[in-house]
Structures are given as structure tokens and as C-alpha cells.
């Protein structure tokens, strides 16, 4: 067999062929995606009690009802806002406590699950799976089971959200921990500090700004979660909302008050935590 | 002099640090004490229903079979969990229930048994306590139990006698005598009693003789398993799919709607300042009105079902995606767009080849994160609007007795979310590194 001389490599043709192939793949992917979206929509539409196109004109019916009930009795609204304020405080409390407890749990779990920092390096996979598990269980599942055992009220929601928070933040925290500088830890180790002291004095000061930022973000999410859990019976503003909703037409003015409270709370805490996070970032980039 | 100032500043720093390291925990502690009373934790112990917890725990890993002797007809009914779907057909019985003369013998294992007597009575020799007899005498129930000093697992009155032991429970009323016997495991998970495949192992079905003459083993067994009336595997699988569908439609729909809107609200692309401001406020509004409220509003228009859940997620996430995408768009490198523009590209082409490739990795990773977390949200929204596995879960919980089904659903939800988590992580790595 004689060696053929290499044909001159046609860069242009090769590039065009590559592009064409890439376009083809992209096109196929796009077509599959569109197909999935359309068929999924049709399927969901078919399984729904009311169809999409029938319901579309009625989408504003409920807000219109609420407004119609509220406008003639606008003078009652401040009274309702005051009436439901304690329930709102309960919802925010549930979110705050569960964020607090969840953050503490996440700190411990994440330190135990980070290579180089873990107290028991062999158990790292165990703690990782534990965090995955906590993250995967939807809050509503834990809350409903606990409502059955503990009765309605804020405690089941608090426990449920705290567990989920510990898992969700634990994952984020352990990513932060992995970037922590190990030198302070080694220094503390050399002077005989215990594991707890090494973590508290060597790692936590480095990572606490990131922790705080993530915890604030989680707090926002948890306010929404605690409102939703209230709706299935765990107290707070969600519970009141369901009660006012079930009174039916003509009484939606109280529901309107709750909508306003919930909306304002979410927006206020959203802005607040965004502001604090922004401040932390700028103060650090200035060279703290 | 300079030293003094330095000392003073160091002192101030120390005071601040001291305040922070003692003040912050004190504040947290004070808050927790306040919550302790605000949530009425001392009263919780009273409200907690430990018996509920016990039912729940034992039900998750065991089931009971009811053996009932009806006093009017005198017949014996045997049903798993007391459900019609789990009833033994007339004339059949498990091997631990045997007729013994006029009476019926219910074997409890380990040498124990309960005799159901023909005249609506029972005899049970409880180890460590003695022989207990109870029967209907005229209109009232009589037993050989003493009037006082009964252990707490026995309750006896003239209308109802009940003995609750870990291995079994017997209850005698005027109308019937009922024995519950407990077994570990989930009852009839694969086949119900009316299926010919009940009681056959996997190897027997795969390689053994044909069990049902009308059907092939594999097809018949699959059909009976899939259509299992008690566990409803087909419905559960469909519900899981519906939940995933909701998450998929909601997330992808939101991404499609949010992308063009994000261009309007990004500082470097917005054609008009006022339009940018308006779009931003729309995003804030969509996010601020929580998913819960959107779900309620939409379920009034579209009725319960997966579409409502998907649309509620779509609307909420449009707000979140809009914000995230516009931030990503504000961070794009202008030079690449200029480069594309210098070749004479029209605006749409500039976006397609100058902007989209830059923001795609951020977009994809955000969308995949949301897809994963929306799988969980879809379970919750499903519980509110009535669709998917969330609905099945709440339905099973409302009955307050099918805890084994609740456990099964929870297990499936957790597995589904974990699978979505790894799938989205895998896709993220694949797509971002690949493109």
C-alpha cells in the first residue's frame, strides 16, 4: 500500500460542513422542544377541568369580583388590614424562625460535608445525602404529616420549612466552604483548637458574609412558603386567606385586604434583603 | 499622641466586636424566647396527638387484616385493611383463619389464637395475663374480666369490649366481633386478591407455568399490577408525569415569555427609559403577587388541573426570570455586538449572534435550577389546585388511614425531585461545557 499524499485541507468547506451540522442539530433540538411544549400544553389543557381558551376571557373575573366587593366598602379596608396584621406577623415569624434554625442546621451540615473541614471525613457522603434528602422533600409533605400529629398551627410549618432550608442552604454553604482559606484552620489546629473552635474561629468569619447573603435570599423564599403552608392549614395569613375565600361572593373585601398585606410584605422584604445584599457586596469590594 | 489615637481606635474596634459577638446571639435568643410563647409551644404538648403519631408510624410499615363475625348473618368476613378491594372472596381465607367446629379459629402465631364463638363471643388466652372471655348475653356484653384494676390495653363496657395488643386487636360489640391481625409490609402492593397472580413470586411468573389460561404470564401480570385497584399504579405514574409536565411547561413557558421582555428592561438594550421602568415594575409585580395568589386567581378561571398549576408557575417565574435575564443582559460585552454589527448585521441578527451566545450559559443554568425547584413547587401547587401527585398525597392524607399510601407517594416525590436534581445538574454541565 502506498501512502497517498494528504489532500489539501479545505478549511472553508470543513467549516461550512461543521456549521451546517451544528445548525441541523440545533434545529432538531428546537423542533423537539417545540413539539414537547405544544403536546405538553395540549395534554395539560385536556386534563384541566376548564380549557385554556374557554378560561382565558375569565382570567380577570376573580380580581374583578374582589375589586367590586372592595370598592363600595373601602372605608372598612383599614380595619381589615389591622385585623389581619397579627396573622401576617405570624407568617413572617414562621419564616424568620425557620430561616434561623435552618441556617444553623445548614451551617453544621455543610461544615460536616465539606472536604478538608469535616469532623468525620468518612461520613461526608452520609451528610451530603442527608442534605439532598432534606432538600428533596417538599415542605408541604412534612407540614401535612406534622399537622396530623401536632394539630394545626405555626409549629408544623416552622419545622417543615426549617428542614427544607437546612438542606437547601446546606448545599449552597458547602460550596462556599470549599473556597474558604484553610490556613487559619491549620493555624488553629497547630495550637490545639478543637474542631468546634477551628470552625467557629477559623472558617465562619471567612464565610459569614456569603452565609448571610444566602440566608437573606432564603428568608424571602420562606415568607412565600409559609404563606402557602398556611393555606393548607398551618396558621398565619394563608389560613386566614383560605377562610375569607371560602365565604364566597360578596365577602371578598377581606380577601383583598389579605392580598394587599401579603403583596406588600413580599415586596418590602424583597427590597430590604436586596438592599442589604447590595450593601454587603459594595462594602466588601471597597476593600474591607 | 499617634499611639493614643491608635489605642483608642483599637479599643473602639474591640468594643464593636464584643457588642457584635455578644449582642447578636442575645438578640437571636430573645427572639426565640418571644417565638416560643407566640407559637404557644408549652401548649403544644397538650395538643399533640401521640396516638396519631403511633398509627402513622405503624401504618407506614405494617398493615392489618380484619376478621369480622357478623352477628346477624353469622358469617365471617375477612378483608385486608377492612377494604372491599382487599376482601377475600366467599369461601376463601388465609391459612391462619380456620373453622373449628362451630367456632372460627384465628391463629396469631407463636402459639396464640383467638376463637370467635358462634353466639357472638370470643376466647383469647393472652400470655402473661390469662384467659379472657367475652360474649353477648341477651342485650349486654359479659366478660370474665374483673370490674376494676384492668390494664390500660383493655376497655370493657356493656356495649363494647376492646382488647388492644401489639400482635392483634379484638373488639366485641352487639352487632359483631372483629379481630385485627397486624402484618409487616405493604398489603397487596403487586396484586390484589382477585388477581390470579396473587401469591406467586417473580420467578414463577417469569419462568413458571402459565397461571391464567386466558393470558400470557407477563402480559397478564403486568396488567393486573398496573391496574391494581388498591395502589392504582397507573394513576400514580400518571400523576407523577402530570407534576413533571406542570414544572416543565411552567418553567419553559416562563423562560420563553421572559426573554424578549428582559431585553426591554435591560439598561443597555431598552429602547425607552419609561418602557424599561414599566417592564421592571411588571416583573416586580409578577414576583410580588405570590404563586399562591396566582394559583387562586387562575383556578377560578381555568378550574382545577395541571394547566392551572403550569400557568401559575409560568406567571410567577416570568417575574423572576425577567429580573435575572435582564441582569445577565446588562453584563454582556458590547464589543462582541459591535463586531457583529460591523459585518452589516441587522438588529435581530445582532441579538442572535452578538448577545444570545454570551448570555446562553447563564440563561440555561438559571432555567435548569428553576426546573428542579419547580418540580417541588408543582407538588405543592398540585395540592392546592388539584393536579398531579400533590392531589393524590392530600387525598390520601385526608382519609387519615392510608398512611402506607402516603409513605409511598412521599417516597416517589423524593425520588422524582432527586432525579430531576441530578438530571438538571447533568444537563447544565453538558450544555454549558458543550456549547
XYZ file of C-alpha atoms in Angstrom:
723
model
C 0.000 0.000 0.000
C 1.366 3.330 -0.930
C 0.828 6.326 1.192
C -1.422 8.830 -0.545
C -0.291 12.422 -0.257
C -2.595 14.379 2.006
C -5.271 16.179 0.056
C -5.090 19.940 0.667
C -7.287 20.568 3.688
C -10.236 22.662 2.616
C -10.793 24.812 5.682
C -13.749 26.619 4.241
C -15.653 23.508 3.233
C -14.884 21.898 6.561
C -16.105 24.928 8.458
C -19.284 25.128 6.431
C -19.956 21.442 6.936
C -19.438 21.840 10.660
C -21.759 24.824 10.783
C -24.368 23.025 8.750
C -24.218 20.057 11.077
C -24.465 22.282 14.099
C -27.426 24.094 12.624
C -29.083 20.761 11.897
C -28.619 19.596 15.481
C -29.794 22.925 16.788
C -32.809 22.779 14.514
C -33.690 19.246 15.578
C -33.319 20.191 19.234
C -35.519 23.219 18.682
C -38.151 21.153 16.853
C -38.205 18.554 19.625
C -38.522 21.293 22.198
C -41.395 22.979 20.379
C -43.091 19.632 19.907
C -42.741 18.878 23.621
C -44.104 22.270 24.595
C -47.103 22.065 22.263
C -48.025 18.480 23.059
C -47.470 19.114 26.759
C -49.716 22.129 26.609
C -52.436 20.219 24.776
C -52.177 17.365 27.244
C -52.383 19.658 30.264
C -55.220 21.521 28.612
C -57.124 18.285 28.093
C -56.621 17.203 31.700
C -57.725 20.519 33.136
C -61.275 20.961 34.372
C -61.719 24.101 32.282
C -59.996 24.597 28.937
C -57.383 27.257 28.291
C -59.263 29.114 25.560
C -62.554 28.988 27.463
C -60.898 30.254 30.610
C -58.782 32.979 29.070
C -61.584 35.577 28.864
C -62.424 34.860 32.515
C -58.936 35.332 33.811
C -59.794 38.700 35.291
C -63.162 37.607 36.708
C -61.851 36.887 40.146
C -59.753 40.049 40.513
C -62.792 41.959 39.211
C -65.007 40.319 41.845
C -62.527 41.239 44.543
C -62.361 44.823 43.369
C -66.160 45.035 43.037
C -66.576 43.855 46.627
C -63.879 46.143 47.927
C -64.666 49.468 46.273
C -68.072 50.134 47.929
C -66.638 49.292 51.332
C -63.296 50.948 51.000
C -63.737 52.561 54.406
C -63.615 49.107 56.031
C -60.293 48.239 54.452
C -58.000 49.855 57.060
C -59.903 47.946 59.736
C -59.326 44.670 57.883
C -55.662 45.482 57.443
C -55.374 45.911 61.207
C -57.463 42.779 61.822
C -55.226 40.524 59.739
C -51.935 42.123 60.769
C -51.334 39.625 63.622
C -51.759 36.747 61.157
C -49.211 38.404 58.915
C -46.811 38.703 61.841
C -47.263 35.001 62.471
C -46.424 34.186 58.852
C -43.306 36.342 58.972
C -42.363 34.783 62.312
C -42.674 31.296 60.873
C -40.397 32.311 58.026
C -37.904 34.043 60.324
C -37.615 31.254 62.868
C -37.390 28.560 60.235
C -34.730 30.534 58.377
C -32.800 30.982 61.612
C -32.984 27.333 62.637
C -32.464 26.148 59.070
C -29.382 28.332 58.702
C -27.897 26.941 61.899
C -28.606 23.404 60.736
C -27.187 24.172 57.311
C -24.008 25.590 58.850
C -23.381 22.445 60.837
C -24.351 20.106 57.995
C -22.283 21.958 55.411
C -19.178 22.013 57.610
C -19.590 18.312 58.219
C -19.956 17.702 54.482
C -17.019 19.731 53.166
C -13.775 18.026 52.298
C -10.918 19.300 54.436
C -13.178 20.670 57.143
C -15.335 17.713 58.079
C -15.168 16.380 61.603
C -15.525 12.822 60.355
C -14.227 12.705 56.771
C -15.625 9.219 56.242
C -19.141 10.433 56.917
C -19.055 13.193 54.266
C -21.199 11.207 51.789
C -23.725 10.494 54.545
C -24.184 14.170 55.354
C -24.339 15.047 51.665
C -27.115 12.530 51.069
C -28.873 13.800 54.162
C -28.844 17.324 52.729
C -30.090 16.031 49.376
C -32.912 14.272 51.161
C -33.880 17.335 53.205
C -33.841 19.413 50.055
C -35.907 16.965 48.058
C -38.826 16.653 50.487
C -41.373 19.354 49.646
C -42.345 21.415 52.681
C -45.998 20.606 52.243
C -45.409 16.897 52.818
C -43.699 17.384 56.154
C -46.181 20.068 57.146
C -49.245 17.917 56.421
C -47.865 14.932 58.296
C -46.966 17.126 61.265
C -50.367 18.817 61.210
C -51.904 15.368 61.617
C -49.731 14.694 64.664
C -49.312 18.131 66.258
C -52.559 19.747 65.182
C -52.867 22.918 63.108
C -50.811 25.970 63.924
C -47.456 27.550 63.176
C -45.194 24.828 64.572
C -45.644 22.203 61.810
C -44.971 24.839 59.153
C -41.944 26.061 61.052
C -40.430 22.595 61.322
C -41.208 21.774 57.701
C -39.650 24.949 56.332
C -36.652 24.724 58.672
C -35.872 21.197 57.475
C -36.078 22.195 53.847
C -33.999 25.323 54.491
C -31.287 23.283 56.196
C -30.995 21.104 53.098
C -31.187 23.888 50.535
C -28.803 26.247 52.309
C -26.509 23.374 53.279
C -25.719 22.753 49.643
C -25.002 26.426 48.943
C -22.976 26.788 52.153
C -20.798 23.793 51.375
C -19.955 25.358 48.010
C -18.908 28.484 49.912
C -16.894 26.411 52.400
C -14.949 24.780 49.633
C -13.496 28.164 48.719
C -12.535 29.003 52.286
C -8.864 29.509 53.047
C -7.590 26.571 55.105
C -4.620 28.406 56.612
C -6.470 29.823 59.640
C -7.842 26.347 60.310
C -4.377 24.831 60.200
C -3.071 27.609 62.430
C -5.778 26.954 64.981
C -5.148 23.229 64.709
C -1.460 23.729 65.492
C -2.307 25.478 68.754
C -4.605 22.652 69.747
C -8.045 24.068 68.993
C -10.951 21.638 68.983
C -12.980 21.088 65.824
C -15.717 23.428 67.026
C -13.198 26.179 67.786
C -11.487 25.705 64.433
C -14.771 26.052 62.612
C -16.109 28.913 64.684
C -12.921 30.969 64.700
C -11.231 29.815 61.508
C -13.956 29.211 58.938
C -17.108 31.050 59.971
C -15.563 34.567 59.938
C -14.429 33.979 56.360
C -17.704 32.691 55.035
C -20.277 34.517 57.157
C -20.945 37.328 54.628
C -21.809 34.735 51.995
C -23.857 32.777 54.511
C -25.779 35.891 55.436
C -26.469 36.752 51.845
C -27.808 33.293 51.080
C -29.829 33.230 54.296
C -31.477 36.539 53.401
C -32.379 35.205 49.985
C -33.836 32.132 51.649
C -35.842 34.302 54.031
C -37.635 35.844 51.055
C -38.460 32.394 49.712
C -39.577 31.190 53.124
C -42.083 34.021 53.547
C -43.812 32.796 50.407
C -43.584 29.189 51.564
C -45.066 29.968 54.952
C -47.992 31.781 53.311
C -48.630 28.734 51.130
C -48.416 26.320 54.042
C -50.897 28.468 55.915
C -53.290 27.835 53.064
C -53.218 24.089 53.768
C -53.843 24.610 57.467
C -50.646 25.712 59.154
C -51.790 29.068 60.527
C -50.792 32.578 59.602
C -52.057 34.733 56.775
C -52.523 31.845 54.339
C -55.021 30.226 56.679
C -56.984 33.471 57.003
C -56.904 33.825 53.246
C -58.496 30.436 52.760
C -61.199 31.242 55.290
C -62.082 34.535 53.634
C -62.040 32.873 50.213
C -64.476 30.197 51.281
C -67.058 32.760 52.386
C -67.751 33.289 48.726
C -69.009 36.153 46.646
C -69.735 39.461 48.303
C -67.167 38.966 51.060
C -64.018 39.265 49.029
C -63.169 42.650 50.552
C -61.422 40.865 53.409
C -59.532 38.723 50.942
C -58.469 41.941 49.228
C -57.005 43.193 52.499
C -55.017 39.973 52.828
C -53.815 40.183 49.234
C -52.578 43.704 49.897
C -50.808 42.703 53.111
C -49.154 39.705 51.510
C -48.079 41.639 48.446
C -46.620 44.492 50.484
C -44.773 42.117 52.813
C -43.198 40.202 49.963
C -42.173 43.371 48.139
C -40.824 45.026 51.295
C -38.710 42.055 52.339
C -37.614 41.511 48.757
C -36.343 45.076 48.514
C -34.887 45.024 52.012
C -32.849 41.888 51.518
C -31.769 43.025 48.066
C -30.626 46.312 49.576
C -28.686 44.634 52.400
C -27.044 42.203 50.000
C -26.105 45.043 47.693
C -24.623 46.977 50.596
C -22.566 43.974 51.685
C -21.180 43.471 48.206
C -20.193 47.126 47.772
C -18.660 47.376 51.248
C -16.571 44.289 50.526
C -15.475 45.382 47.082
C -14.270 48.672 48.577
C -11.770 46.576 50.496
C -12.963 45.873 53.949
C -0.060 61.084 70.532
C -0.391 58.895 67.484
C -0.148 55.909 69.759
C -3.029 57.112 71.874
C -5.214 57.537 68.809
C -4.276 54.079 67.641
C -5.109 52.597 71.041
C -8.418 54.422 71.063
C -9.351 53.149 67.628
C -8.346 49.625 68.595
C -10.478 49.922 71.706
C -13.412 51.093 69.655
C -12.960 48.178 67.309
C -12.853 45.749 70.183
C -15.960 47.228 71.755
C -17.751 46.899 68.458
C -16.657 43.313 68.011
C -17.615 42.499 71.578
C -21.007 44.052 71.076
C -21.480 42.101 67.891
C -20.369 38.767 69.250
C -22.460 39.047 72.402
C -25.269 41.267 71.218
C -26.185 39.210 68.178
C -26.621 35.874 69.966
C -28.509 37.668 72.735
C -30.821 39.211 70.165
C -31.412 35.851 68.497
C -32.052 34.239 71.845
C -34.519 36.950 72.833
C -36.333 36.482 69.548
C -36.515 32.726 70.019
C -37.951 33.210 73.511
C -40.586 35.535 72.082
C -41.468 32.990 69.398
C -41.560 30.215 71.977
C -44.505 31.957 73.592
C -46.010 33.442 70.428
C -46.293 29.966 68.904
C -47.592 28.558 72.186
C -45.002 25.813 72.376
C -45.868 24.966 76.011
C -49.437 24.228 74.878
C -48.195 22.090 72.026
C -47.580 19.083 74.245
C -51.277 19.029 75.098
C -52.452 19.413 71.532
C -50.049 16.845 70.126
C -51.784 13.585 69.327
C -49.256 10.927 70.098
C -51.752 8.198 69.279
C -51.970 9.691 65.782
C -48.202 9.542 65.528
C -48.317 5.917 66.568
C -50.975 4.994 63.988
C -48.980 6.825 61.383
C -45.730 5.086 62.206
C -47.172 1.598 62.478
C -49.250 2.083 59.334
C -46.235 3.053 57.268
C -44.577 -0.312 57.664
C -47.409 -2.689 58.533
C -50.985 -3.475 57.617
C -53.863 -5.179 59.328
C -56.323 -7.787 58.244
C -59.852 -7.616 59.631
C -61.637 -10.842 60.514
C -65.236 -9.936 61.264
C -68.031 -12.167 62.504
C -71.344 -10.523 61.767
C -73.907 -11.409 64.437
C -76.946 -11.037 62.203
C -75.862 -13.331 59.391
C -73.387 -15.348 61.436
C -70.934 -15.218 58.520
C -67.221 -14.478 58.644
C -65.770 -11.691 56.521
C -62.041 -11.372 56.006
C -60.697 -8.190 54.450
C -57.280 -6.628 54.288
C -57.406 -3.138 55.856
C -61.175 -3.697 56.016
C -61.482 -2.504 52.432
C -63.789 -4.044 49.890
C -60.943 -4.127 47.387
C -58.934 -6.236 49.815
C -61.726 -8.643 50.782
C -61.235 -12.390 50.494
C -63.800 -13.954 48.233
C -66.606 -16.030 49.750
C -65.286 -19.409 50.853
C -61.602 -18.453 50.696
C -59.499 -17.465 53.654
C -55.866 -17.081 54.615
C -54.403 -20.176 56.236
C -54.384 -18.577 59.686
C -58.177 -18.455 59.809
C -59.673 -21.932 60.134
C -63.080 -23.238 61.143
C -63.045 -25.211 64.387
C -66.372 -26.909 64.838
C -68.986 -24.154 65.152
C -66.348 -21.602 66.033
C -63.660 -19.903 63.947
C -60.046 -20.040 64.968
C -57.828 -17.032 64.258
C -54.199 -18.001 64.661
C -51.954 -15.181 65.835
C -48.677 -17.069 65.538
C -46.347 -18.045 68.402
C -48.945 -20.437 69.787
C -51.580 -17.781 70.368
C -55.046 -17.871 68.929
C -58.453 -16.230 69.295
C -61.636 -18.252 68.986
C -64.672 -16.494 67.542
C -67.644 -18.250 69.114
C -70.917 -18.866 67.279
C -73.094 -16.877 69.724
C -71.110 -13.623 69.196
C -68.326 -14.100 71.672
C -64.611 -14.712 71.782
C -61.959 -16.514 73.825
C -58.363 -15.277 73.889
C -55.623 -16.669 76.070
C -53.355 -13.639 76.440
C -49.885 -14.723 77.566
C -48.861 -13.143 80.846
C -52.437 -12.171 81.653
C -54.724 -15.166 81.336
C -57.794 -16.368 79.501
C -60.199 -13.600 78.510
C -63.740 -14.492 77.544
C -66.441 -12.176 76.293
C -69.873 -12.833 74.859
C -73.249 -11.340 74.197
C -75.787 -12.264 76.841
C -79.225 -11.041 75.841
C -78.730 -7.301 75.249
C -75.488 -6.707 77.124
C -71.918 -7.940 76.870
C -70.485 -10.021 79.696
C -66.853 -10.919 80.299
C -64.821 -12.810 82.837
C -62.814 -9.630 83.487
C -62.809 -8.064 86.971
C -64.791 -4.854 87.463
C -61.737 -2.818 88.421
C -57.995 -2.942 88.016
C -57.987 -3.552 84.265
C -54.750 -2.898 82.410
C -54.913 0.048 80.017
C -54.989 -2.168 76.925
C -58.427 -3.462 77.878
C -61.584 -1.407 77.837
C -64.872 -3.030 78.714
C -68.420 -1.747 78.996
C -71.803 -3.328 78.472
C -71.841 -2.174 74.822
C -68.224 -2.589 73.767
C -65.268 -4.719 74.819
C -61.905 -3.990 73.283
C -58.519 -5.583 73.825
C -55.563 -3.991 72.087
C -52.284 -5.880 71.983
C -49.287 -5.400 69.709
C -49.977 -8.667 67.894
C -53.717 -8.197 67.418
C -56.793 -6.334 68.497
C -60.224 -7.731 69.234
C -63.391 -5.666 69.560
C -66.759 -7.083 70.616
C -69.987 -5.166 70.141
C -73.594 -6.285 69.989
C -73.564 -6.433 66.199
C -70.222 -8.120 65.594
C -66.904 -9.421 66.791
C -63.892 -8.057 64.999
C -60.259 -9.191 65.105
C -57.406 -7.167 63.612
C -54.214 -9.012 62.958
C -51.100 -6.994 62.030
C -48.507 -7.958 59.430
C -45.352 -6.137 58.347
C -45.129 -4.754 54.822
C -47.439 -3.028 52.362
C -50.501 -5.108 51.603
C -51.301 -6.254 48.084
C -48.712 -3.918 46.597
C -48.339 -6.005 43.464
C -51.588 -7.884 43.013
C -54.969 -7.671 44.673
C -56.658 -10.811 45.907
C -58.898 -11.167 42.854
C -55.873 -11.426 40.568
C -54.790 -14.971 39.737
C -51.175 -13.853 40.185
C -51.579 -13.044 43.875
C -49.195 -15.117 45.945
C -46.911 -16.002 43.047
C -43.292 -14.912 43.044
C -41.459 -13.111 40.275
C -39.549 -16.169 39.062
C -42.758 -18.158 38.993
C -44.413 -15.546 36.808
C -41.404 -15.168 34.522
C -40.364 -18.775 34.104
C -43.140 -20.909 35.619
C -46.213 -22.458 34.056
C -48.998 -20.329 32.674
C -51.088 -19.247 35.640
C -54.096 -17.715 33.942
C -55.145 -19.840 30.940
C -56.617 -16.817 29.148
C -53.489 -14.636 29.233
C -49.749 -14.916 28.917
C -47.999 -14.671 32.263
C -46.039 -11.499 31.647
C -48.822 -9.535 29.948
C -51.425 -10.682 32.460
C -49.249 -9.979 35.474
C -48.320 -6.542 34.156
C -51.966 -5.740 33.501
C -53.040 -6.835 36.980
C -50.170 -4.958 38.600
C -50.740 -1.788 36.620
C -54.499 -1.846 37.248
C -54.114 -2.765 40.937
C -57.297 -1.367 42.485
C -55.756 -0.633 45.847
C -52.482 1.074 44.901
C -53.570 2.348 41.493
C -50.083 2.243 39.998
C -51.237 3.541 36.645
C -52.875 6.599 38.215
C -49.857 7.285 40.387
C -47.497 7.106 37.425
C -49.757 9.441 35.521
C -49.884 11.847 38.461
C -46.095 11.923 38.649
C -45.949 12.633 34.955
C -48.529 15.393 35.353
C -46.424 17.022 38.071
C -43.347 16.937 35.851
C -45.423 18.309 32.997
C -46.558 21.236 35.125
C -42.978 22.035 36.102
C -41.747 21.731 32.522
C -44.480 23.850 30.960
C -44.290 26.466 33.689
C -40.520 26.849 33.610
C -40.024 26.751 29.854
C -43.047 28.923 29.172
C -41.772 31.488 31.649
C -38.331 31.481 30.026
C -39.840 32.000 26.570
C -42.028 34.868 27.741
C -39.336 36.470 29.888
C -36.509 36.566 27.348
C -37.938 39.214 24.995
C -39.258 41.206 27.946
C -35.816 41.120 29.538
C -34.406 42.956 26.508
C -36.927 45.718 27.142
C -35.834 46.068 30.743
C -32.056 45.788 30.362
C -30.327 49.158 30.626
C -28.177 48.662 27.519
C -30.972 47.377 25.261
C -34.074 49.236 26.393
C -35.354 51.461 23.608
C -37.133 53.797 26.037
C -36.407 54.652 29.637
C -40.097 54.716 30.503
C -40.688 51.326 28.891
C -37.776 49.891 30.856
C -39.169 51.241 34.092
C -42.616 49.840 33.299
C -41.284 46.388 32.411
C -39.288 46.279 35.624
C -42.367 47.102 37.675
C -44.306 44.396 35.822
C -41.619 41.873 36.794
C -41.717 43.070 40.401
C -45.494 42.782 40.417
C -45.496 39.264 38.956
C -42.988 38.162 41.570
C -44.576 40.059 44.423
C -48.035 38.621 43.897
C -47.046 35.248 45.164
C -47.528 31.953 43.346
C -50.232 31.167 45.883
C -52.338 34.129 44.807
C -51.780 33.434 41.115
C -52.872 29.872 41.707
C -56.084 31.031 43.364
C -56.833 33.610 40.678
C -56.156 31.207 37.825
C -58.041 28.280 39.286
C -61.157 30.483 39.248
C -60.726 30.958 35.509
C -59.419 27.574 34.373
C -60.717 25.224 37.043
C -58.576 22.680 38.845
C -55.979 20.766 36.876
C -52.402 20.701 35.686
C -52.787 23.587 33.251
C -53.742 25.957 36.067
C -50.666 24.952 38.035
C -48.433 25.330 35.000
C -49.792 28.805 34.228
C -49.430 29.923 37.845
C -45.790 28.876 37.778
C -45.342 30.475 34.386
C -46.573 33.837 35.623
C -44.561 33.865 38.856
C -41.380 32.694 37.166
C -41.736 35.195 34.352
C -41.120 37.813 37.006
C -38.092 36.019 38.429
C -36.640 35.147 35.027
C -37.232 38.664 33.751
C -35.161 40.085 36.571
C -32.386 37.502 36.279
C -32.222 37.648 32.477
C -32.127 41.437 32.364
C -29.270 41.417 34.861
C -27.443 38.934 32.653
C -28.116 41.105 29.601
C -26.756 44.185 31.344
C -23.486 42.374 31.875
C -22.871 41.428 28.227
C -19.739 42.582 26.484
C -20.532 45.356 23.976
C -17.520 44.630 21.775
C -18.905 41.364 20.526
C -22.098 43.087 19.425
C -20.094 45.808 17.707
C -18.125 43.144 15.918
C -21.270 41.519 14.629
C -22.717 44.911 13.718
C -19.581 45.820 11.742
C -20.308 42.955 9.349
C -23.582 44.664 8.493
C -25.867 42.557 10.657
C -29.420 43.719 11.186
C -30.637 44.261 14.793
C -32.222 40.806 15.065
C -29.038 39.176 13.782
C -27.014 41.282 16.189
C -29.072 39.885 19.057
C -28.904 36.355 17.730
C -25.142 36.241 17.136
C -23.838 39.014 19.393
C -25.918 38.727 22.545
C -27.548 35.305 22.822
C -24.287 33.301 22.765
C -22.973 35.414 25.628
C -25.982 35.065 27.898
C -26.943 31.485 26.967
C -24.913 29.730 29.694
C -26.408 31.952 32.409
C -29.895 31.518 30.972
C -29.632 27.757 30.705
C -28.283 27.296 34.182
C -30.994 29.517 35.684
C -33.734 27.733 33.767
C -32.452 24.348 34.882
C -32.253 25.465 38.511
C -35.829 26.623 38.304
C -36.917 23.418 36.583
C -35.611 21.438 39.514
C -37.127 23.629 42.197
C -40.396 23.848 40.267
C -40.750 20.080 40.415
C -41.121 20.565 44.136
C -43.383 23.596 43.722
C -45.555 21.613 41.313
C -46.232 19.127 44.092
C -47.312 21.948 46.381
C -49.344 23.791 43.751
C -50.917 20.476 42.758
C -52.122 20.073 46.310
C -53.850 23.467 46.087
C -55.242 23.375 42.537
C -55.845 19.661 42.411
C -53.465 18.066 39.951
C -50.640 15.602 39.909
C -49.071 13.786 42.816
C -49.838 16.652 45.211
C -53.541 15.916 44.855
C -53.098 12.194 45.473
C -50.963 12.999 48.501
C -53.512 15.302 50.103
C -56.352 12.908 49.269
C -54.540 10.032 50.939
C -53.790 12.217 53.948
C -57.366 13.379 54.355
C -58.571 9.786 54.813
C -56.152 9.613 57.792
C -55.771 5.886 57.472
C -53.928 5.179 54.236
C -50.570 6.173 55.652
C -48.841 3.399 53.732
C -50.003 5.108 50.546
C -48.839 8.467 51.884
C -45.419 6.953 52.563
C -45.350 5.513 49.067
C -46.200 8.870 47.499
C -43.663 10.730 49.628
C -41.024 8.221 48.576
C -41.946 8.736 44.931
C -41.905 12.527 45.248
C -38.494 12.487 46.890
C -37.123 10.160 44.231
C -38.631 12.309 41.487
C -37.131 15.517 42.868
C -33.749 13.888 43.349
C -33.860 12.525 39.808
C -34.713 15.978 38.469
C -31.893 17.420 40.550
C -29.317 15.111 39.013
C -30.837 15.459 35.543
C -30.685 19.242 35.666
C -27.135 19.131 37.032
C -26.099 16.752 34.253
C -27.763 18.862 31.560
C -26.196 22.000 32.979
C -22.705 20.523 32.751
C -23.391 19.053 29.329
C -24.965 22.102 27.710
C -22.727 24.767 29.177
C -19.488 22.962 28.579
C -20.671 21.656 25.217
C -21.844 24.900 23.656
